[in-house]
mmCIF file of C-alpha atoms in Angstrom:
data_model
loop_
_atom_site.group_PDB
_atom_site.id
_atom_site.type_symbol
_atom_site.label_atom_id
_atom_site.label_comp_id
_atom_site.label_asym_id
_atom_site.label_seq_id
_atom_site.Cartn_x
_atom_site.Cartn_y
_atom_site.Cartn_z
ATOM 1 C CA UNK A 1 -18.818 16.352 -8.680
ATOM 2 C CA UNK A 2 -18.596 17.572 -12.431
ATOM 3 C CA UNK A 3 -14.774 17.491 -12.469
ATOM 4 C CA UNK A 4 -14.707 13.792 -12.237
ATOM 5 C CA UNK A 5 -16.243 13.583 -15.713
ATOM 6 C CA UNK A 6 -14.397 16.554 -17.144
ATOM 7 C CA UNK A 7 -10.728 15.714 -18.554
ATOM 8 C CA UNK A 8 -9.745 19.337 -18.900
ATOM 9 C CA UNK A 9 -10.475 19.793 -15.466
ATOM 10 C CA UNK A 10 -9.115 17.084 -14.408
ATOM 11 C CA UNK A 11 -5.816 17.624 -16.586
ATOM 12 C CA UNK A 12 -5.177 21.579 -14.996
ATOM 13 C CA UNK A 13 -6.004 20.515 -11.271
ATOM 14 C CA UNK A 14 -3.651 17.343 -11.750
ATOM 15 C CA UNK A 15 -0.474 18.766 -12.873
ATOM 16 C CA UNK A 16 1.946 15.897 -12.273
ATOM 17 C CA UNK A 17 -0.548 13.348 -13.846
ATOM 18 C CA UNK A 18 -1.188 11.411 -10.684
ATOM 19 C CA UNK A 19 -4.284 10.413 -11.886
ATOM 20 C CA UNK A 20 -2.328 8.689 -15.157
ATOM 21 C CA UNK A 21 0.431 7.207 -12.826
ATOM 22 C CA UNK A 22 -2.650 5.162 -11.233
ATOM 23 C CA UNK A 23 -3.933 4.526 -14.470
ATOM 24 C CA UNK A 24 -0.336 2.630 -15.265
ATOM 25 C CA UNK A 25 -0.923 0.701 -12.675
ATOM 26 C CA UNK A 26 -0.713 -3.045 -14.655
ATOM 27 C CA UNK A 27 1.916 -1.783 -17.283
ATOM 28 C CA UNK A 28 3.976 -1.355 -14.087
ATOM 29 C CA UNK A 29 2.864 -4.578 -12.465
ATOM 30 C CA UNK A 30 4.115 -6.182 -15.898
ATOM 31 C CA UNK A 31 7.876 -3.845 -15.964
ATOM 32 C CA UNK A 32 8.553 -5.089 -12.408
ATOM 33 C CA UNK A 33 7.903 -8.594 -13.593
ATOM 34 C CA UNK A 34 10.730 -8.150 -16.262
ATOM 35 C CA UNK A 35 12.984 -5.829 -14.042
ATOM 36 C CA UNK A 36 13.125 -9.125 -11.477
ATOM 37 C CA UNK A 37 13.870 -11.389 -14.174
ATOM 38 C CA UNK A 38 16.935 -9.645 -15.601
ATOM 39 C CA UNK A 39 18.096 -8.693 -11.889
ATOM 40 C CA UNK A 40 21.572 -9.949 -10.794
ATOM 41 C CA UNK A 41 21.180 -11.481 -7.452
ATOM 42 C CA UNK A 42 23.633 -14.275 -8.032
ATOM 43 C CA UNK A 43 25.402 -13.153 -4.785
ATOM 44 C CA UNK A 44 22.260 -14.413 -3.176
ATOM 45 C CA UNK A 45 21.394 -17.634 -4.895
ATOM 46 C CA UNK A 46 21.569 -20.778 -2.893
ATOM 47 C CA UNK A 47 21.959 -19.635 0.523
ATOM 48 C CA UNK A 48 19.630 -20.527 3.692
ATOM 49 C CA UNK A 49 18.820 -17.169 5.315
ATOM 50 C CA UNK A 50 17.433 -17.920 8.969
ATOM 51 C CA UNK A 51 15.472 -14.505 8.553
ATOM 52 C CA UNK A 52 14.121 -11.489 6.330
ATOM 53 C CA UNK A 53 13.456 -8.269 7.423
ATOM 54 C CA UNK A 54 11.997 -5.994 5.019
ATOM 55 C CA UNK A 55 13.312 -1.711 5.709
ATOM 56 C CA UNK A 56 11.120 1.017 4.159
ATOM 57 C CA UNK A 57 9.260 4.096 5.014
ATOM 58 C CA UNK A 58 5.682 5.402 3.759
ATOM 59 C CA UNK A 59 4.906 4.275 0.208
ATOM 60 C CA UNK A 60 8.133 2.075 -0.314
ATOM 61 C CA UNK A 61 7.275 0.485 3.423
ATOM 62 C CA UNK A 62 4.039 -0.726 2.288
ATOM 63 C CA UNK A 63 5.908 -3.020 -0.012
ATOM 64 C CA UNK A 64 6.668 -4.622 3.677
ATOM 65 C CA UNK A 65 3.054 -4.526 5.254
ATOM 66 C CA UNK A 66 1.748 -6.122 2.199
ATOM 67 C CA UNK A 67 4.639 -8.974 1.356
ATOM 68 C CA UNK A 68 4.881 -9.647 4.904
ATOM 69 C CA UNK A 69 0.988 -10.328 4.931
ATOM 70 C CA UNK A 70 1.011 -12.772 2.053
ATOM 71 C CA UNK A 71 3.624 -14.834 3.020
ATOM 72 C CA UNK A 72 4.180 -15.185 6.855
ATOM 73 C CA UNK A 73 1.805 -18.026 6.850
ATOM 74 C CA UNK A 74 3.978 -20.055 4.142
ATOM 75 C CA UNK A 75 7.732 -19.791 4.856
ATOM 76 C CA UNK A 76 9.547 -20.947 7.556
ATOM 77 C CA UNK A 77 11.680 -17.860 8.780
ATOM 78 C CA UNK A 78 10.677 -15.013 10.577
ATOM 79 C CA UNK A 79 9.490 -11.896 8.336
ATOM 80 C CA UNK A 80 10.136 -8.574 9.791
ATOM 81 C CA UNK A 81 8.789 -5.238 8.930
ATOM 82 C CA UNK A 82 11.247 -2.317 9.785
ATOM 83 C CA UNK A 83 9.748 1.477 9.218
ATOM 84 C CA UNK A 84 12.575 3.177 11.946
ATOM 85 C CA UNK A 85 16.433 3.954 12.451
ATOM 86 C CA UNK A 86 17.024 1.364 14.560
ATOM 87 C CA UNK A 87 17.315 -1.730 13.680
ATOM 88 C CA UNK A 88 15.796 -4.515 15.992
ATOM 89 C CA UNK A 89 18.466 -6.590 17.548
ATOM 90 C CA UNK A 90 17.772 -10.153 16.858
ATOM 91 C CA UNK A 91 18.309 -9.205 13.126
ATOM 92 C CA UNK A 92 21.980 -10.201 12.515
ATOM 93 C CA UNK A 93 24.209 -12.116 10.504
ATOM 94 C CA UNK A 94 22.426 -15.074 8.395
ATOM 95 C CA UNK A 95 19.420 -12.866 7.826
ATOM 96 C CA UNK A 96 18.570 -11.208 4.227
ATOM 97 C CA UNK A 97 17.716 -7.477 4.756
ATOM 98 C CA UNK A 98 15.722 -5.633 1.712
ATOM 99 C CA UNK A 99 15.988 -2.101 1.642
ATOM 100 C CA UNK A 100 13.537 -0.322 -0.233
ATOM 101 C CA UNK A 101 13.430 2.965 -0.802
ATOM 102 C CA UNK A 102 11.911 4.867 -4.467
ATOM 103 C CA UNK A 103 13.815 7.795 -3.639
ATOM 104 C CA UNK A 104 17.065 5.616 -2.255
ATOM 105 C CA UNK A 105 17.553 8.709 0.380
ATOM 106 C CA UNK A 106 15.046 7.689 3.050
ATOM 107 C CA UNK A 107 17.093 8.813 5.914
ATOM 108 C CA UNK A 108 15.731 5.904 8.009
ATOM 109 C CA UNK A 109 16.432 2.754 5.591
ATOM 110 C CA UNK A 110 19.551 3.590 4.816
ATOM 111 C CA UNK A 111 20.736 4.095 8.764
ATOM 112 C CA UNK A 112 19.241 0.766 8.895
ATOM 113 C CA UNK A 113 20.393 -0.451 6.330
ATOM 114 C CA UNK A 114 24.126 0.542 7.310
ATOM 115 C CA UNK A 115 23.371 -1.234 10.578
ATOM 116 C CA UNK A 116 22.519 -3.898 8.281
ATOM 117 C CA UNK A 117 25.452 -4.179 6.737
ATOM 118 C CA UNK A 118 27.741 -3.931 9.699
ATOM 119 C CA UNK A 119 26.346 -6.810 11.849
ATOM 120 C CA UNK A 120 27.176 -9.021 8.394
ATOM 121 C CA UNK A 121 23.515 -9.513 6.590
ATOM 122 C CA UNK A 122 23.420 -10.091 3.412
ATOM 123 C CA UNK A 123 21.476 -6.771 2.007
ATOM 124 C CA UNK A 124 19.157 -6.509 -1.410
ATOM 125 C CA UNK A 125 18.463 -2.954 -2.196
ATOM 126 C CA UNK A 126 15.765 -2.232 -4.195
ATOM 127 C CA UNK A 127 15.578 2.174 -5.303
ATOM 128 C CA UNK A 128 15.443 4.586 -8.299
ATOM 129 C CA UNK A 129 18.943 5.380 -7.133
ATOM 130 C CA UNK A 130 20.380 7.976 -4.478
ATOM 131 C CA UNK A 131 22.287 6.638 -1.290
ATOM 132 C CA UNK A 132 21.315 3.488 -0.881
ATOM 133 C CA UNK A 133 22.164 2.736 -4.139
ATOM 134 C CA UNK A 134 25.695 3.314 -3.857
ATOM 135 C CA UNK A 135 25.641 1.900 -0.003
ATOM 136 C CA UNK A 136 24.989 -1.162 -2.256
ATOM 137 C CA UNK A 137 27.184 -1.222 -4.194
ATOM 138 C CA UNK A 138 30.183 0.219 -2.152
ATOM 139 C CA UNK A 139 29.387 -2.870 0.026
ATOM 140 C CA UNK A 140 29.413 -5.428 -3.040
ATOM 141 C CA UNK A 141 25.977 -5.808 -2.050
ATOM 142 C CA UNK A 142 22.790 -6.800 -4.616
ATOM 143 C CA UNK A 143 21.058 -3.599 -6.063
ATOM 144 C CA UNK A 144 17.864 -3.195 -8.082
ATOM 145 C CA UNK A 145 17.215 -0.254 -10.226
ATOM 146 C CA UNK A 146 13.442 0.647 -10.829
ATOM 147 C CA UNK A 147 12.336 3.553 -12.481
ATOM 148 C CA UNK A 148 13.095 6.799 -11.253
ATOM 149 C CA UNK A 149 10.327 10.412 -11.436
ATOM 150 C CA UNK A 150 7.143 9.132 -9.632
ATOM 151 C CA UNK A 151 5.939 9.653 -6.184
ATOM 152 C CA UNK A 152 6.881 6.292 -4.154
ATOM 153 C CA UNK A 153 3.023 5.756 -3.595
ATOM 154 C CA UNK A 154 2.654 6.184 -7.391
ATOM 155 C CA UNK A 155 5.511 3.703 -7.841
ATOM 156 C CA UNK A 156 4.053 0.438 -5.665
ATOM 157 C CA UNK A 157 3.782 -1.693 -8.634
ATOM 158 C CA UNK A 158 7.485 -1.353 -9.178
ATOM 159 C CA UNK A 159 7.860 -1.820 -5.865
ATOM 160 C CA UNK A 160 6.095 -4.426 -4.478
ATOM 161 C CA UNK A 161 6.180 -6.864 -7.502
ATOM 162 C CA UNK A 162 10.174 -6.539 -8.199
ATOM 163 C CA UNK A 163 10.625 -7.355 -4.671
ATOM 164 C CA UNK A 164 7.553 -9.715 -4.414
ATOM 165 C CA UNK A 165 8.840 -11.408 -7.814
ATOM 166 C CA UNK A 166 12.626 -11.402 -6.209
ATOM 167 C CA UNK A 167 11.992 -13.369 -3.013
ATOM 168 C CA UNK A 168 10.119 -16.061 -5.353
ATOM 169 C CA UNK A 169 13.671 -16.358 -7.671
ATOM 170 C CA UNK A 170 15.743 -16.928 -4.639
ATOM 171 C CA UNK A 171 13.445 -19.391 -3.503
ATOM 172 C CA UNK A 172 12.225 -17.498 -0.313
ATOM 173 C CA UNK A 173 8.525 -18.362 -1.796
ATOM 174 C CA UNK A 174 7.013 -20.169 -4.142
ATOM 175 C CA UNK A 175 5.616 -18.076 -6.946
ATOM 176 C CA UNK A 176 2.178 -19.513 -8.665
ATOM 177 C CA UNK A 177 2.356 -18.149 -11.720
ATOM 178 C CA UNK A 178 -1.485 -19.111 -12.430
ATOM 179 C CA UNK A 179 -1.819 -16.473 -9.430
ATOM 180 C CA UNK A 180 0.047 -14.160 -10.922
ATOM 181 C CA UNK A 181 -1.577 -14.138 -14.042
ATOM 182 C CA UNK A 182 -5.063 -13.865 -12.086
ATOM 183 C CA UNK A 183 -3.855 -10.794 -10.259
ATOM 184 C CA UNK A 184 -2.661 -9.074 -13.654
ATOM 185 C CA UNK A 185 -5.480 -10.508 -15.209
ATOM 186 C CA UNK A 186 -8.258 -8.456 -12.901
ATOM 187 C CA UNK A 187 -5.645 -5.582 -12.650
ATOM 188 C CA UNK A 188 -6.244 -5.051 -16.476
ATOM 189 C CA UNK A 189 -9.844 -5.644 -16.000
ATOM 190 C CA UNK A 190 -10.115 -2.826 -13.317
ATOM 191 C CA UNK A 191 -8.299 -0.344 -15.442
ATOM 192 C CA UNK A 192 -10.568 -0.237 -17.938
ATOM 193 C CA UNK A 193 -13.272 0.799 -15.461
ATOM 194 C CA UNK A 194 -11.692 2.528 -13.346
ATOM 195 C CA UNK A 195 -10.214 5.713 -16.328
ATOM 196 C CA UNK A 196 -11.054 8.769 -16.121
ATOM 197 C CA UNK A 197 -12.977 8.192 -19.279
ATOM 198 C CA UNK A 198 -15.683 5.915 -17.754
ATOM 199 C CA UNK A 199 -18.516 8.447 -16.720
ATOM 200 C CA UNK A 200 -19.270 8.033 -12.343
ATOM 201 C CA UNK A 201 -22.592 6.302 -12.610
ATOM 202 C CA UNK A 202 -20.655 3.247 -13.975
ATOM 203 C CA UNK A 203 -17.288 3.732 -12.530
ATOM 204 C CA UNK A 204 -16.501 1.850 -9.059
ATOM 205 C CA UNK A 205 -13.536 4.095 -8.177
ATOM 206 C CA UNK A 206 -15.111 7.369 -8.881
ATOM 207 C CA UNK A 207 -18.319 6.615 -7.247
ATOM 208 C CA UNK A 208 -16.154 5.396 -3.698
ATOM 209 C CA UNK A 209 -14.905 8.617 -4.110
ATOM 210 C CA UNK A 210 -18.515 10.645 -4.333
ATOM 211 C CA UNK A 211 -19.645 8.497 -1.609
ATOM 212 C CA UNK A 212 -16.488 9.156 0.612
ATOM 213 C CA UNK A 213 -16.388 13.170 -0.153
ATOM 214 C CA UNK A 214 -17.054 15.374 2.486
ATOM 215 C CA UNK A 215 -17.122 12.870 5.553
ATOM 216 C CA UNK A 216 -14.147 10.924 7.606
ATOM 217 C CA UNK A 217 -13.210 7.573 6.302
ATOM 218 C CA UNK A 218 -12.910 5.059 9.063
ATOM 219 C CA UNK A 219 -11.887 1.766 7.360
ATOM 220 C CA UNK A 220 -11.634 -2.151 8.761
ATOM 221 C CA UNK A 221 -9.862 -4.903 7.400
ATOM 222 C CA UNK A 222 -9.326 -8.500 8.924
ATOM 223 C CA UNK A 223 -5.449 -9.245 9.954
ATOM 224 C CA UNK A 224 -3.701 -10.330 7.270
ATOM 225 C CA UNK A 225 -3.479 -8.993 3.685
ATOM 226 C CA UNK A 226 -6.769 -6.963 4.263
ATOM 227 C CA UNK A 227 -5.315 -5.318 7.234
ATOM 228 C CA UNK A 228 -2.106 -4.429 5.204
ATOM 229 C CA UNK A 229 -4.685 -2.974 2.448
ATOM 230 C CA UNK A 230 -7.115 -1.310 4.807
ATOM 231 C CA UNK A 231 -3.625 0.886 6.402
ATOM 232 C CA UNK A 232 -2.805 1.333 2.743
ATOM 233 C CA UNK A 233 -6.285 2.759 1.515
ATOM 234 C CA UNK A 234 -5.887 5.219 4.840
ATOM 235 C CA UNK A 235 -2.419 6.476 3.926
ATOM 236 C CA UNK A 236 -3.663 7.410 0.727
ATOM 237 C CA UNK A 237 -6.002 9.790 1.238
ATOM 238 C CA UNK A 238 -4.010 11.619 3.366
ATOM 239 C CA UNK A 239 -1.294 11.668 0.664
ATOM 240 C CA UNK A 240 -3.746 12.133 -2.325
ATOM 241 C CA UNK A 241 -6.470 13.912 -1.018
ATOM 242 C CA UNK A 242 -4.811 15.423 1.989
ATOM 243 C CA UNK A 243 -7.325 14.359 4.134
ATOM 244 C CA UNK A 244 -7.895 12.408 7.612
ATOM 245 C CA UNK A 245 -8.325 8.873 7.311
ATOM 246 C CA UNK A 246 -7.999 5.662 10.099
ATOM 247 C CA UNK A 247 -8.217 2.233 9.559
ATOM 248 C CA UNK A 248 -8.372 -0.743 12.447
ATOM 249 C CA UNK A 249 -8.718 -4.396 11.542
ATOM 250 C CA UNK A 250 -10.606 -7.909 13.240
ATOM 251 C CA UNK A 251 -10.661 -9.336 15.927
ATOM 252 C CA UNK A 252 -8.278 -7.187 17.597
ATOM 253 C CA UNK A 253 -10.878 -3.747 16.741
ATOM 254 C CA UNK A 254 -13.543 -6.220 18.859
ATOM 255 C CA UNK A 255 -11.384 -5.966 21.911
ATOM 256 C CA UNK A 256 -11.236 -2.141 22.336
ATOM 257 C CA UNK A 257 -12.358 0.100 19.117
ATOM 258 C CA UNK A 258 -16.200 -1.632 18.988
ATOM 259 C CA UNK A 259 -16.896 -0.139 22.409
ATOM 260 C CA UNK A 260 -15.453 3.376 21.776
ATOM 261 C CA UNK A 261 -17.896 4.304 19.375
ATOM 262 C CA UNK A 262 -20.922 4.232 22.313
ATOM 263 C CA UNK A 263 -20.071 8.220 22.752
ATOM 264 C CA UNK A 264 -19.484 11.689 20.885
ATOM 265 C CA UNK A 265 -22.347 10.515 18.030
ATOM 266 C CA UNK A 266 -22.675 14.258 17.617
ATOM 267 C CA UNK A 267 -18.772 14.195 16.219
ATOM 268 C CA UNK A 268 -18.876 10.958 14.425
ATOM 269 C CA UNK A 269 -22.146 11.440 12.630
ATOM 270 C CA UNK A 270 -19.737 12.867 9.557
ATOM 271 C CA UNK A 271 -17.406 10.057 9.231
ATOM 272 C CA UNK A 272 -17.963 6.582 6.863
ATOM 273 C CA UNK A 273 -17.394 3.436 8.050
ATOM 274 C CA UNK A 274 -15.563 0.777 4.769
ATOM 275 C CA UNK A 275 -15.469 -2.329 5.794
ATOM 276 C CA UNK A 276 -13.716 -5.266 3.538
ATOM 277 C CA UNK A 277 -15.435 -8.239 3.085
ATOM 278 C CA UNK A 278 -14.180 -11.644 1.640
ATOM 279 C CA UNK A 279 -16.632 -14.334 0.580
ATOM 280 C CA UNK A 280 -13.858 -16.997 1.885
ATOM 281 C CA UNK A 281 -13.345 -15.459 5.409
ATOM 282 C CA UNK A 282 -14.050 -17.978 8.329
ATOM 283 C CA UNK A 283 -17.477 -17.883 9.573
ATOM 284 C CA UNK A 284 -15.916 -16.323 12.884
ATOM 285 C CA UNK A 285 -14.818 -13.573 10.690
ATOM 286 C CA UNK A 286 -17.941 -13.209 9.213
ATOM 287 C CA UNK A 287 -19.778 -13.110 12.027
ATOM 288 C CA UNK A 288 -17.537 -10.396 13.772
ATOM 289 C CA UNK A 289 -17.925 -8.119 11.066
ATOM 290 C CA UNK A 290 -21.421 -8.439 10.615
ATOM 291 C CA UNK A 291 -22.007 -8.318 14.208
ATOM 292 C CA UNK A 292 -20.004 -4.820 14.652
ATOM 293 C CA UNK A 293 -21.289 -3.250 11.740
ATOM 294 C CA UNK A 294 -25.047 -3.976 13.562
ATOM 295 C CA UNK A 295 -23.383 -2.802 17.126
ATOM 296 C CA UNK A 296 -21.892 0.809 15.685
ATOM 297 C CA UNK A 297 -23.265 2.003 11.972
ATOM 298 C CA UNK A 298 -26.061 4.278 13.872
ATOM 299 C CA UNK A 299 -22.590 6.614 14.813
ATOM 300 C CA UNK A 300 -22.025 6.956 11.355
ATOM 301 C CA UNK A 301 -23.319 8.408 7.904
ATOM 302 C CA UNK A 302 -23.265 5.592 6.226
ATOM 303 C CA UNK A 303 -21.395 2.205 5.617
ATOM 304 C CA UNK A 304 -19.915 1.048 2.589
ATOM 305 C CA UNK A 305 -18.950 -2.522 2.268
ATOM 306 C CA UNK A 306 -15.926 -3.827 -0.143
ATOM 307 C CA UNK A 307 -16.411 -7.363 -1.431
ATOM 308 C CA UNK A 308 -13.191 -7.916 -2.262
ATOM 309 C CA UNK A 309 -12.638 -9.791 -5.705
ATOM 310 C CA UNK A 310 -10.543 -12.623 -6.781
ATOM 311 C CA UNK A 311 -9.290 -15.988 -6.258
ATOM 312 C CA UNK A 312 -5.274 -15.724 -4.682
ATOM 313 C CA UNK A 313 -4.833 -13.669 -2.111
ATOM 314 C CA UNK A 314 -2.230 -11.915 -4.263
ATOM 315 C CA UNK A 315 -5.363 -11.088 -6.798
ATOM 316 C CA UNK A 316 -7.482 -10.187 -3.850
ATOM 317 C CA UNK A 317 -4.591 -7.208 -2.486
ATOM 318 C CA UNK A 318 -4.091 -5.913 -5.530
ATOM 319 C CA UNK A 319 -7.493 -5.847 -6.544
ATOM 320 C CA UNK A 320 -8.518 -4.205 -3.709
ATOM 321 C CA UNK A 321 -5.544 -2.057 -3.291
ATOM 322 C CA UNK A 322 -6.068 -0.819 -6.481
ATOM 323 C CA UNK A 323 -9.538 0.267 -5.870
ATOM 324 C CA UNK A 324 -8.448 2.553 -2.741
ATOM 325 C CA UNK A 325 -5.238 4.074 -5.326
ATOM 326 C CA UNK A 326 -7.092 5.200 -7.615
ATOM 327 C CA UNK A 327 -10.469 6.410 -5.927
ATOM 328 C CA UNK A 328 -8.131 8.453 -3.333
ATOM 329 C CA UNK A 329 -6.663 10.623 -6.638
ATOM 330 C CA UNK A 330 -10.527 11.434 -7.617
ATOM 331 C CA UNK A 331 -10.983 12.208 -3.667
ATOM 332 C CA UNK A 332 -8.391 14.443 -4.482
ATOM 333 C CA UNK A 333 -10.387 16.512 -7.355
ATOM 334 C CA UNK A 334 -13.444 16.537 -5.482
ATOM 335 C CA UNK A 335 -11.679 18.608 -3.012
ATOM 336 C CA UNK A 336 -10.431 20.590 -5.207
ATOM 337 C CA UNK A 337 -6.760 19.458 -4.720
ATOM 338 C CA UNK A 338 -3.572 18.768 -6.626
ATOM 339 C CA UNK A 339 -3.183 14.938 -5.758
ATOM 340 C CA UNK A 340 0.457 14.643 -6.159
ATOM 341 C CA UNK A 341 2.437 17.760 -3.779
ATOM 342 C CA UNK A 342 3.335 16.641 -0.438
ATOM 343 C CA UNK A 343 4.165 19.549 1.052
ATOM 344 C CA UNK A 344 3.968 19.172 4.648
ATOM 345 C CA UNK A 345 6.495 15.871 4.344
ATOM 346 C CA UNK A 346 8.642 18.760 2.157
ATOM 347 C CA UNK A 347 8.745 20.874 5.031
ATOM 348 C CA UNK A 348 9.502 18.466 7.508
ATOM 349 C CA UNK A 349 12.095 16.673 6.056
ATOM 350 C CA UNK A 350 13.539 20.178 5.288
ATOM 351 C CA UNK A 351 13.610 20.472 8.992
ATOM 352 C CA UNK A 352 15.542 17.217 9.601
ATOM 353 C CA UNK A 353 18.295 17.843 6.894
ATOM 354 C CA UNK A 354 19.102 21.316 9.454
ATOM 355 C CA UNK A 355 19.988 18.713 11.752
ATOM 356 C CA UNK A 356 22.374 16.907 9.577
ATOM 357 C CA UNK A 357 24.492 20.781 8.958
#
């Protein structure tokens, strides 16, 4: 538990920094702000599009999960999240198709995104460069440049707020911009908490970490932006501290999950239960999560509730997203493990490319 306190240590275990990428976390929140202001989309301005669908894969498709969650409930077209080759069918001409990819050579986004293109969408590409890039802009399409040399997880500020920020300047959404300065606002705050330089008996992220170390993390959210948070949390730990992770959210976990934990206590006696909690959930809500967390915390070692912070719900992802980034790179240390090499994906994508000979 000593390296968590221990810069040196830290530094020589984390050898691309991913610790300091996490740390950046508002500086890039406040880059993709200006990136989306000085983007050209005037190709796009002004038109009606009858539908968005959103193409991405791992850390550049949770730009989808978590746009997607904030604003289905306010505009009027269909939002679509697409993490495959294949394009779903109804998407066709009239809709606006954002293709985000860090790396700009996810294999699936830009098949999709060629599909895209040929049933006569009108495409925004959002990358670091690589091939989608230059599908962009061989197609006279719109293209956003973000910085390039991160890992896409490390890069969801750029990410999700020039493409969050871009949908509000062509009008898909309305952008508060007292929101936004609440989310940067308690992003900033969190920071300064959160560095490696704040010991782990007063730092929040390193003591989720301690308390997660060594056992399974099973986390809940409620559908919606918690749900899109509570996948997110669970996908990094298994890319930062290369470890198992699942995540289910309410009500739908009340129809099947809260009766599978009855059996096999003997198993899931090592695993943690998070659950996120919101002080302006429905009383329903409330009352589902308390009432499951009374039903099933005797199968587990213990249970660690969130209560997520803010006013927005833009404030209140972040926030909480934020939490899960960073305490998954000190997960990472505790095991003993270099947050930042993926090698596995290496490997298997090195597999794929055979294919393409």
């Amino acid at each position: 538990m000593k390296i968590l306190d221990n810069p040196e240590e830290i530094k020589n275990l984390d050898t691309q920094d991913m610790l300091g990428v996490e740390e950046n976390f508002y500086s890039q929140l406040v880059e993709a702000g200006k990136i989306s202001d000085c983007a050209d989309i005037g190709k796009l301005k002004g038109k009606n599009f009858t539908g968005l669908a959103i193409l991405g894969m791992g850390g550049s498709g949770f730009t989808g999960d978590i746009i997607k969650s904030l604003i289905t409930a306010c505009v009027n077209i269909p939002v679509e999240v697409v993490k495959s080759y294949e394009l779903p069918c109804f998407i066709e001409k009239g809709w606006l198709v954002l293709a985000v990819s860090y790396s700009g050579n996810t294999e699936e986004t830009i098949r999709a995104a060629r599909d895209a293109i040929g049933r006569g969408c009108s495409m925004l590409a959002i990358s670091s460069g690589g091939s989608v890039k230059k599908l962009a802009v061989q197609n006279n399409e719109c293209y956003v440049n973000i910085p390039a040399g991160l890992q896409p997880r490390g890069a969801s500020g750029y990410l999700f707020f020039t493409t969050f920020s871009l949908l509000g300047r062509l009008g898909i959404i309305n952008l508060s911009r007292q929101d936004i300065d609440e989310a940067l606002n308690l992003i900033k705050q969190k920071t300064l908490i959160y560095r490696r330089e704040v010991g782990a008996d007063k730092n929040p992220a390193k003591k989720l970490a301690v308390e997660i170390f060594g056992r399974l993390p099973v986390i809940y959210g409620v559908s919606g932006y918690l749900s899109a948070v509570a996948y997110r949390w669970k996908c990094e730990i298994n890319e930062n501290a290369k470890c198992p992770a699942f995540w289910a959210e309410f009500p739908e976990l009340n129809h099947n999950e809260t009766v599978g934990w009855q059996n096999l206590k003997e198993v899931t006696q090592n695993m943690i239960l998070i659950v996120f909690k919101d002080d302006s959930s429905p009383d329903k809500i409330k009352t589902r999560i308390n009432t499951t967390v009374k039903l099933i915390k005797d199968n587990f070692s213990d249970v660690v509730e969130i209560n997520i912070e803010g006013t927005s719900e833009l404030a209140k992802a972040l926030s909480a997203m934020y939490l899960g980034d960073i305490a998954s790179v000190y997960l990472a240390l505790l095991y003993n493990t270099d947050p930042t090499p993926v090698d596995r994906i290496s490997v298997l994508k090195a597999e794929l490319a055979k294919l393409d000979n």
